Tab-separated table of C-alpha atoms in Angstrom:
chain	number	residue	atom	x	y	z
E	12	PHE	CA	0.052	-0.032	0.075
E	13	PRO	CA	1.689	3.377	-1.149
E	14	ARG	CA	2.553	5.901	1.606
E	15	SER	CA	0.944	9.340	1.465
E	16	ILE	CA	3.316	11.909	-0.039
E	17	PHE	CA	2.543	14.099	2.788
E	18	SER	CA	3.725	11.647	5.403
E	19	GLN	CA	7.168	12.015	3.771
E	20	VAL	CA	7.329	15.684	3.940
E	21	PRO	CA	9.615	17.244	6.794
E	22	ILE	CA	7.855	19.086	9.575
E	23	ASN	CA	8.638	22.706	9.175
E	24	SER	CA	6.925	25.593	10.909
E	25	THR	CA	9.131	28.497	9.777
E	26	ILE	CA	9.736	30.566	6.559
E	27	ASN	CA	12.880	32.705	6.090
E	28	ALA	CA	13.038	35.965	4.367
E	29	PHE	CA	15.576	36.443	1.462
E	30	SER	CA	16.659	39.292	-0.588
E	31	SER	CA	18.713	39.844	-3.703
E	32	THR	CA	19.781	42.764	-6.001
E	33	ASP	CA	20.774	40.613	-8.845
E	34	LEU	CA	18.854	37.341	-8.343
E	35	VAL	CA	22.102	35.502	-8.179
E	36	GLU	CA	23.603	36.382	-4.670
E	37	TRP	CA	20.978	36.132	-1.921
E	38	THR	CA	20.942	37.439	1.718
E	39	ASP	CA	18.954	35.450	4.332
E	40	HIS	CA	17.368	37.750	6.741
E	41	GLY	CA	16.316	35.035	9.130
E	42	VAL	CA	13.065	33.787	10.145
E	43	ALA	CA	10.233	36.011	8.959
E	44	TYR	CA	7.283	33.679	9.789
E	45	ASP	CA	7.003	31.010	12.773
E	46	SER	CA	3.591	29.383	12.624
E	47	LEU	CA	4.061	28.144	16.281
E	48	ALA	CA	4.732	31.601	17.540
E	49	THR	CA	2.147	33.528	15.383
E	50	VAL	CA	-0.828	31.077	14.504
E	51	SER	CA	-3.103	30.976	17.572
E	52	TRP	CA	-4.885	27.842	16.291
E	53	ASP	CA	-1.622	25.882	15.425
E	54	ARG	CA	-0.043	24.659	18.480
E	55	THR	CA	1.716	21.674	17.032
E	56	PRO	CA	4.623	21.448	14.638
E	57	SER	CA	2.978	21.563	11.183
E	58	ARG	CA	3.820	21.411	7.468
E	59	THR	CA	4.046	25.169	6.578
E	60	TRP	CA	4.239	25.320	2.770
E	61	ALA	CA	3.294	27.322	-0.450
E	62	PRO	CA	4.202	30.864	0.801
E	63	ALA	CA	3.095	33.751	-1.051
E	64	VAL	CA	3.517	37.266	-0.175
E	65	LEU	CA	1.502	40.222	-1.434
E	66	HIS	CA	1.782	43.918	-0.923
E	67	GLN	CA	-1.576	45.264	0.078
E	68	SER	CA	-2.605	48.597	1.498
E	69	GLY	CA	0.929	49.560	2.281
E	70	ARG	CA	1.575	46.254	4.368
E	71	HIS	CA	3.041	42.947	3.436
E	72	VAL	CA	0.718	39.961	3.639
E	73	LEU	CA	2.250	36.324	3.790
E	74	TYR	CA	-0.280	33.512	2.980
E	75	THR	CA	0.804	30.081	3.656
E	76	ALA	CA	-0.829	26.612	3.913
E	77	GLU	CA	-0.947	25.117	7.381
E	78	ASP	CA	-1.847	21.465	7.540
E	79	GLY	CA	-4.959	21.965	5.309
E	80	ASN	CA	-5.763	25.443	6.476
E	81	ILE	CA	-4.776	28.888	5.085
E	82	ALA	CA	-2.956	31.329	7.397
E	83	ALA	CA	-2.321	35.037	6.686
E	84	ALA	CA	0.322	36.991	8.467
E	85	VAL	CA	0.556	40.740	8.115
E	86	ALA	CA	3.648	42.951	8.641
E	87	ASP	CA	4.854	46.363	7.779
E	88	ASN	CA	8.231	44.873	6.706
E	89	PRO	CA	8.697	42.007	4.253
E	90	ALA	CA	11.206	40.358	6.620
E	91	GLY	CA	8.531	39.805	9.204
C-alpha cells in the first residue's frame, strides 16, 4: 500500500526571508514567519508550505498553507 506523499514531507513551521539585488547572490534575513509563534490555532509542529507574499494597502501579507488550512500574516516589513 503506497504511503501518502504528505507523510514524507519534513515538519517545518518557519519561513525565512531572502533578498537579492541581482537574483544570483542572496541574503538570508532569518525567520520572517513562525507558525508556532504566530498562528493561535496551530499549537503543533506543522507542515508550513506554499508561501506567497502580496503587498496590500501598504503592508505585506504572507499567505501560507498550514496542514490543510490557510494562514495570513501581516507585517509592515517583508522580513517579518
